[in-house]
Amino acid sequence: MPVILKGANVANAINKNTQTLVQMLKKTGIEPTLAVIAIMPNNSDLAYQNTIKKECSVLGITLKVINMPHNTSTTQLCEQIEQINKNNSIHGCLLFQPTPKNIDINKIRTLLKPQKDVDGITSTSLSAVFTDILDNNLGFAPCTAQACINILDYYNIKIIGKHIAVIGRSLVVGRPVALLLSNRHATVTICHSKTQNLANICRNADIIISAAGVANLVDKTFLSKNQVILDVGINIVTNGKICGDVDYETVLNYVEAITPVPGGVGTVTTAVLLYNVATAAKNSVKKEVV
Ligand code: NAD
């Protein structure tokens, strides 16, 4: 039987660290605070928002939800981001993506302070992922990409030297996770909608990370022996059920380990986000001048 890489175990371990950090900060009078900007949120944004709300209250993080109307302009969003940048009591900012088509997301990428960029959307955060200098407090890796790394680490799945096929090349998941894995000495093949022989590439990989947003994309033809699969996809199928990119039931007996959907990568993403908020709050404390 395959190992089911349950997200809850990983999330609990991360949340423990977050809780310790939050308690320490509160003793010094700092209330870690996350601002969530939601422009015309869809059902999956609202579901994510509810999870964040629940977890924030468990972990003692203050949540401020900023709802903006569907016709928000780039200028209005920029003004909101400027206010968050200036507000010392807000430590992290999450903007639900994708934003409406009229929003110039590149402006936001350069405007939000990287120190508050807890979901790794800014150019500075992404270039820190690219150059492997995240330790310098130059922003954060995108939470879902980081969640994949945390899952592999938690379950002691070796990254170094492994061939990893990443399906998807968005700035939210595919590309950053590929870079994080490469920084950890994996050999990574980034696949996308124009990739030829996708199944063949995946068959030759030790680990498959699928972030395409296509239900049942990864089936038995993608598999060979002893593979690990992380299923990032979240797809709502006809009966309202949520499924990933992997034809889960069919592949289950052919893989060594696999994340379920729901209950896999998504669960860890929220934990990473809130850990980043606590870290951003900690980093905001000015070092005492000696
Ligand atoms: P996106 O639409 O921006 O990117 C999808 C990527 O998949 C693209 O690079 C595209 O080229 C590739 N792709 C699409 N169809 C393909 C196919 N048939 N074969 C190969 N590649 C294909 O989406 P995204 O924001 O990167 O999200 C991807 C999926 O992950 C979605 O289902 C999304 O809901 C989910 N997601 C989950 C979490 C989580 O926490 N679990 C977080 C973010 C996104």
Short mmCIF file of C-alpha atoms and ligand atoms in Angstrom, two decimals:
data_model
loop_
_atom_site.label_atom_id
_atom_site.label_comp_id
_atom_site.label_asym_id
_atom_site.label_seq_id
_atom_site.Cartn_x
_atom_site.Cartn_y
_atom_site.Cartn_z
CA MET A 1 0.00 0.00 0.00
CA PRO A 2 1.28 3.49 -0.75
CA VAL A 3 2.13 6.01 1.93
CA ILE A 4 -0.59 8.68 2.03
CA LEU A 5 1.24 11.94 2.55
CA LYS A 6 -1.38 13.60 4.72
CA GLY A 7 -1.05 17.36 4.89
CA ALA A 8 -2.38 17.56 8.45
CA ASN A 9 0.76 15.97 9.94
CA VAL A 10 2.99 18.49 8.19
CA ALA A 11 0.69 21.40 9.01
CA ASN A 12 0.60 20.44 12.71
CA ALA A 13 4.39 20.46 12.86
CA ILE A 14 4.55 23.91 11.19
CA ASN A 15 1.72 25.26 13.36
CA LYS A 16 3.59 24.26 16.52
CA ASN A 17 6.50 26.49 15.48
CA THR A 18 4.11 29.28 14.52
CA GLN A 19 2.34 29.09 17.87
CA THR A 20 5.63 29.31 19.76
CA LEU A 21 6.68 32.32 17.69
CA VAL A 22 3.32 34.05 18.13
CA GLN A 23 3.35 33.52 21.90
CA MET A 24 6.88 34.93 22.11
CA LEU A 25 5.92 37.98 20.05
CA LYS A 26 2.79 38.64 22.11
CA LYS A 27 4.90 38.75 25.26
CA THR A 28 6.76 41.67 23.71
CA GLY A 29 3.52 43.43 22.76
CA ILE A 30 3.48 42.45 19.08
CA GLU A 31 0.22 41.09 17.65
CA PRO A 32 1.09 39.26 14.41
CA THR A 33 -1.42 40.47 11.84
CA LEU A 34 -2.35 39.35 8.34
CA ALA A 35 -4.28 41.46 5.84
CA VAL A 36 -6.15 39.54 3.16
CA ILE A 37 -7.23 41.50 0.10
CA ALA A 38 -10.15 39.89 -1.70
CA ILE A 39 -11.38 41.40 -4.94
CA MET A 40 -14.59 39.69 -5.99
CA PRO A 41 -13.62 36.41 -4.29
CA ASN A 42 -14.80 33.19 -5.92
CA ASN A 43 -15.96 30.11 -4.02
CA SER A 44 -12.50 28.62 -3.66
CA ASP A 45 -11.12 32.01 -2.42
CA LEU A 46 -13.91 32.07 0.16
CA ALA A 47 -13.15 28.52 1.24
CA TYR A 48 -9.44 29.44 1.62
CA GLN A 49 -10.42 32.60 3.53
CA ASN A 50 -12.54 30.56 5.96
CA THR A 51 -9.67 28.16 6.59
CA ILE A 52 -7.29 31.07 7.17
CA LYS A 53 -9.79 32.65 9.59
CA LYS A 54 -10.14 29.42 11.56
CA GLU A 55 -6.40 28.80 11.74
CA CYS A 56 -5.64 32.43 12.65
CA SER A 57 -7.93 32.19 15.64
CA VAL A 58 -6.29 28.91 16.75
CA LEU A 59 -2.79 30.35 16.38
CA GLY A 60 -3.54 33.80 17.82
CA ILE A 61 -2.92 35.73 14.61
CA THR A 62 -5.08 38.78 13.91
CA LEU A 63 -6.82 38.71 10.53
CA LYS A 64 -8.05 41.76 8.64
CA VAL A 65 -10.08 40.97 5.53
CA ILE A 66 -10.23 43.82 3.02
CA ASN A 67 -13.04 43.22 0.53
CA MET A 68 -12.76 45.29 -2.62
CA PRO A 69 -15.49 45.64 -5.29
CA HIS A 70 -15.32 43.83 -8.65
CA ASN A 71 -14.57 47.08 -10.49
CA THR A 72 -11.51 47.95 -8.37
CA SER A 73 -8.90 49.73 -10.49
CA THR A 74 -5.15 49.20 -10.36
CA THR A 75 -4.81 52.66 -8.81
CA GLN A 76 -7.28 51.80 -6.02
CA LEU A 77 -5.52 48.52 -5.32
CA CYS A 78 -2.15 50.31 -5.29
CA GLU A 79 -3.54 52.80 -2.74
CA GLN A 80 -4.67 49.90 -0.56
CA ILE A 81 -1.25 48.24 -0.82
CA GLU A 82 0.47 51.56 0.06
CA GLN A 83 -1.68 51.78 3.21
CA ILE A 84 -0.68 48.25 4.18
CA ASN A 85 2.98 49.05 3.51
CA LYS A 86 2.77 52.06 5.86
CA ASN A 87 0.77 50.33 8.59
CA ASN A 88 3.27 48.96 11.12
CA SER A 89 0.59 46.86 12.80
CA ILE A 90 0.11 44.76 9.63
CA HIS A 91 2.93 42.28 9.14
CA GLY A 92 1.77 40.24 6.16
CA CYS A 93 -0.44 40.73 3.13
CA LEU A 94 -2.16 38.08 1.01
CA LEU A 95 -3.83 39.09 -2.24
CA PHE A 96 -6.18 36.51 -3.72
CA GLN A 97 -5.10 35.59 -7.23
CA PRO A 98 -5.81 35.65 -10.05
CA THR A 99 -6.94 39.27 -9.72
CA PRO A 100 -9.51 40.60 -12.23
CA LYS A 101 -8.12 41.10 -15.76
CA ASN A 102 -8.08 44.91 -15.51
CA ILE A 103 -5.58 44.83 -12.63
CA ASP A 104 -1.95 45.36 -13.61
CA ILE A 105 -0.49 42.70 -11.32
CA ASN A 106 3.07 43.69 -12.29
CA LYS A 107 2.54 47.05 -10.55
CA ILE A 108 1.54 45.20 -7.38
CA ARG A 109 4.57 42.93 -7.71
CA THR A 110 6.85 45.96 -7.41
CA LEU A 111 4.77 47.87 -4.85
CA LEU A 112 4.11 45.54 -1.92
CA LYS A 113 6.95 45.57 0.61
CA PRO A 114 8.77 42.23 0.25
CA GLN A 115 9.00 42.04 4.05
CA LYS A 116 5.16 41.83 4.12
CA ASP A 117 4.92 39.61 1.05
CA VAL A 118 3.98 36.44 2.92
CA ASP A 119 2.75 34.67 -0.25
CA GLY A 120 5.81 35.42 -2.38
CA ILE A 121 4.16 37.45 -5.16
CA THR A 122 6.63 40.34 -5.41
CA SER A 123 9.50 40.54 -7.86
CA THR A 124 11.90 40.74 -4.91
CA SER A 125 10.55 37.56 -3.30
CA LEU A 126 10.62 35.70 -6.61
CA SER A 127 14.14 36.84 -7.42
CA ALA A 128 15.22 35.69 -3.94
CA VAL A 129 13.79 32.26 -4.83
CA PHE A 130 15.64 32.44 -8.15
CA THR A 131 18.98 33.40 -6.60
CA ASP A 132 18.48 31.20 -3.53
CA ILE A 133 18.89 34.02 -0.99
CA LEU A 134 15.56 33.80 0.86
CA ASP A 135 17.49 33.60 4.14
CA ASN A 136 18.34 37.28 3.78
CA ASN A 137 14.75 38.22 4.70
CA LEU A 138 14.08 39.39 1.15
CA GLY A 139 10.50 38.20 1.07
CA PHE A 140 9.13 34.66 1.07
CA ALA A 141 8.69 31.79 -1.37
CA PRO A 142 5.11 31.37 -2.66
CA CYS A 143 3.32 29.36 0.04
CA THR A 144 2.16 26.43 -2.12
CA ALA A 145 5.62 25.95 -3.63
CA GLN A 146 7.12 26.00 -0.12
CA ALA A 147 4.40 23.61 1.08
CA CYS A 148 5.58 21.00 -1.46
CA ILE A 149 9.12 21.23 -0.06
CA ASN A 150 7.84 20.96 3.51
CA ILE A 151 5.86 17.82 2.65
CA LEU A 152 8.89 16.13 1.08
CA ASP A 153 11.07 17.09 4.05
CA TYR A 154 8.53 16.04 6.68
CA TYR A 155 8.13 12.58 5.15
CA ASN A 156 11.92 12.24 4.64
CA ILE A 157 11.63 12.02 0.88
CA LYS A 158 15.05 12.77 -0.56
CA ILE A 159 15.25 15.71 -2.97
CA ILE A 160 18.96 15.83 -3.70
CA GLY A 161 19.88 14.10 -6.98
CA LYS A 162 16.28 13.13 -7.77
CA HIS A 163 14.63 13.72 -11.13
CA ILE A 164 11.46 15.68 -10.47
CA ALA A 165 8.84 16.43 -13.11
CA VAL A 166 6.84 19.56 -12.30
CA ILE A 167 3.64 19.95 -14.32
CA GLY A 168 2.75 23.64 -14.54
CA ARG A 169 4.89 26.77 -14.83
CA SER A 170 2.83 29.49 -13.13
CA LEU A 171 4.53 32.00 -10.84
CA VAL A 172 2.26 30.78 -8.03
CA VAL A 173 3.30 27.12 -8.02
CA GLY A 174 5.10 25.49 -10.95
CA ARG A 175 8.07 27.77 -11.53
CA PRO A 176 8.87 28.60 -7.89
CA VAL A 177 8.63 24.97 -6.77
CA ALA A 178 10.94 23.98 -9.64
CA LEU A 179 13.48 26.57 -8.50
CA LEU A 180 13.23 25.61 -4.83
CA LEU A 181 13.84 21.98 -5.82
CA SER A 182 16.76 22.92 -8.05
CA ASN A 183 18.22 24.93 -5.14
CA ARG A 184 18.04 21.66 -3.20
CA HIS A 185 20.01 19.88 -5.95
CA ALA A 186 17.19 18.05 -7.72
CA THR A 187 17.17 17.72 -11.50
CA VAL A 188 13.93 19.33 -12.52
CA THR A 189 11.90 19.13 -15.73
CA ILE A 190 9.29 21.88 -15.96
CA CYS A 191 6.33 20.72 -18.05
CA HIS A 192 3.40 22.76 -19.32
CA SER A 193 0.47 22.70 -21.69
CA LYS A 194 2.73 22.64 -24.78
CA THR A 195 5.04 19.91 -23.50
CA GLN A 196 5.34 16.93 -25.81
CA ASN A 197 5.42 13.40 -24.41
CA LEU A 198 4.32 14.52 -20.94
CA ALA A 199 3.51 10.99 -19.80
CA ASN A 200 6.93 9.81 -20.95
CA ILE A 201 8.75 12.58 -19.02
CA CYS A 202 6.75 11.77 -15.90
CA ARG A 203 7.44 8.04 -16.23
CA ASN A 204 11.15 8.85 -16.06
CA ALA A 205 10.83 10.98 -12.92
CA ASP A 206 11.32 9.90 -9.31
CA ILE A 207 8.84 12.50 -8.09
CA ILE A 208 5.92 14.09 -9.97
CA ILE A 209 4.47 17.39 -8.79
CA SER A 210 1.31 18.24 -10.67
CA ALA A 211 0.00 21.82 -10.62
CA ALA A 212 -1.93 22.01 -13.89
CA GLY A 213 -5.50 22.39 -12.69
CA VAL A 214 -6.70 19.56 -14.94
CA ALA A 215 -8.70 16.78 -13.32
CA ASN A 216 -7.44 13.24 -14.01
CA LEU A 217 -4.47 14.50 -16.05
CA VAL A 218 -2.03 12.16 -14.30
CA ASP A 219 -3.07 8.56 -14.85
CA LYS A 220 -1.39 5.14 -14.90
CA THR A 221 0.37 5.93 -18.20
CA PHE A 222 2.47 8.57 -16.32
CA LEU A 223 3.80 6.08 -13.82
CA SER A 224 6.70 3.72 -13.31
CA LYS A 225 7.89 1.99 -10.15
CA ASN A 226 8.53 3.62 -6.75
CA GLN A 227 7.36 7.13 -7.59
CA VAL A 228 6.16 9.84 -5.24
CA ILE A 229 3.34 12.13 -6.36
CA LEU A 230 2.41 15.52 -4.95
CA ASP A 231 -0.96 16.61 -6.30
CA VAL A 232 -1.30 20.39 -6.08
CA GLY A 233 -4.33 20.67 -8.36
CA ILE A 234 -7.70 21.71 -7.01
CA ASN A 235 -10.50 21.01 -9.45
CA ILE A 236 -14.19 21.18 -8.81
CA VAL A 237 -15.89 18.41 -10.76
CA THR A 238 -19.53 18.20 -11.84
CA ASN A 239 -21.05 16.99 -8.57
CA GLY A 240 -19.28 19.76 -6.63
CA LYS A 241 -16.63 17.33 -5.40
CA ILE A 242 -13.04 18.54 -5.16
CA CYS A 243 -10.34 16.50 -6.84
CA GLY A 244 -6.72 17.00 -7.80
CA ASP A 245 -4.89 16.53 -11.10
CA VAL A 246 -4.25 12.88 -10.38
CA ASP A 247 -6.63 10.04 -11.13
CA TYR A 248 -6.24 9.12 -7.46
CA GLU A 249 -8.15 5.86 -7.13
CA THR A 250 -6.62 4.43 -10.30
CA VAL A 251 -2.98 5.26 -9.51
CA LEU A 252 -3.14 4.49 -5.79
CA ASN A 253 -1.77 0.98 -6.03
CA TYR A 254 1.04 1.91 -8.41
CA VAL A 255 2.79 4.67 -6.43
CA GLU A 256 5.07 4.64 -3.43
CA ALA A 257 3.56 7.75 -1.85
CA ILE A 258 0.92 10.30 -2.77
CA THR A 259 -0.81 13.39 -1.36
CA PRO A 260 -4.61 13.24 -1.18
CA VAL A 261 -6.91 16.01 -2.41
CA PRO A 262 -8.38 17.44 -0.28
CA GLY A 263 -6.18 17.03 2.79
CA GLY A 264 -2.79 17.27 1.09
CA VAL A 265 -0.85 20.25 -0.25
CA GLY A 266 -3.64 22.78 0.43
CA THR A 267 -3.63 22.07 4.16
CA VAL A 268 0.10 22.74 4.31
CA THR A 269 -0.20 25.93 2.22
CA THR A 270 -2.29 27.60 4.95
CA ALA A 271 0.19 26.54 7.64
CA VAL A 272 3.10 27.98 5.61
CA LEU A 273 1.20 31.25 5.09
CA LEU A 274 0.61 31.73 8.81
CA TYR A 275 4.16 30.73 9.70
CA ASN A 276 5.31 33.42 7.26
CA VAL A 277 3.08 35.99 8.98
CA ALA A 278 4.64 35.16 12.35
CA THR A 279 8.12 35.31 10.80
CA ALA A 280 7.36 38.66 9.14
CA ALA A 281 6.20 39.99 12.52
CA LYS A 282 9.41 38.76 14.13
CA ASN A 283 11.51 40.32 11.36
CA SER A 284 9.69 43.63 11.80
CA VAL A 285 11.15 44.09 15.27
CA LYS A 286 13.98 46.54 14.83
CA LYS A 287 17.24 45.24 16.17
CA GLU A 288 18.27 47.19 19.24
CA VAL A 289 21.05 49.64 18.55
CA VAL A 290 23.91 48.73 20.85
P1 NAD B 1 -2.34 28.28 -13.78
O1 NAD B 1 -3.56 28.09 -14.61
O2 NAD B 1 -1.78 29.62 -13.60
O3 NAD B 1 -1.19 27.35 -14.38
C1 NAD B 1 -1.44 26.06 -14.83
C2 NAD B 1 -0.18 25.52 -15.47
O4 NAD B 1 -0.43 24.19 -15.87
C3 NAD B 1 0.25 26.29 -16.71
O5 NAD B 1 1.63 26.52 -16.66
C4 NAD B 1 -0.11 25.36 -17.88
O6 NAD B 1 0.83 25.45 -18.94
C5 NAD B 1 -0.06 24.00 -17.23
N1 NAD B 1 -1.02 23.08 -17.85
C6 NAD B 1 -2.34 23.27 -18.03
N2 NAD B 1 -2.90 22.21 -18.66
C7 NAD B 1 -1.89 21.33 -18.87
C8 NAD B 1 -1.82 20.06 -19.46
N3 NAD B 1 -2.90 19.47 -19.98
N4 NAD B 1 -0.62 19.44 -19.51
C9 NAD B 1 0.47 20.02 -18.98
N5 NAD B 1 0.47 21.23 -18.39
C10 NAD B 1 -0.69 21.87 -18.34
O7 NAD B 1 -2.70 27.60 -12.39
P2 NAD B 1 -1.93 27.71 -10.95
O8 NAD B 1 -2.32 28.95 -10.27
O9 NAD B 1 -0.50 27.39 -11.12
O10 NAD B 1 -2.65 26.49 -10.19
C11 NAD B 1 -2.55 25.18 -10.69
C12 NAD B 1 -3.48 24.28 -9.91
O11 NAD B 1 -3.07 24.25 -8.56
C13 NAD B 1 -4.94 24.73 -9.91
O12 NAD B 1 -5.77 23.61 -9.87
C14 NAD B 1 -5.05 25.49 -8.60
O13 NAD B 1 -6.37 25.50 -8.10
C15 NAD B 1 -4.14 24.67 -7.73
N6 NAD B 1 -3.59 25.39 -6.60
C16 NAD B 1 -3.58 24.72 -5.43
C17 NAD B 1 -3.04 25.33 -4.31
C18 NAD B 1 -2.99 24.57 -3.04
O14 NAD B 1 -2.72 25.14 -2.00
N7 NAD B 1 -3.22 23.25 -3.07
C19 NAD B 1 -2.53 26.63 -4.40
C20 NAD B 1 -2.51 27.27 -5.62
C21 NAD B 1 -3.05 26.64 -6.73
#
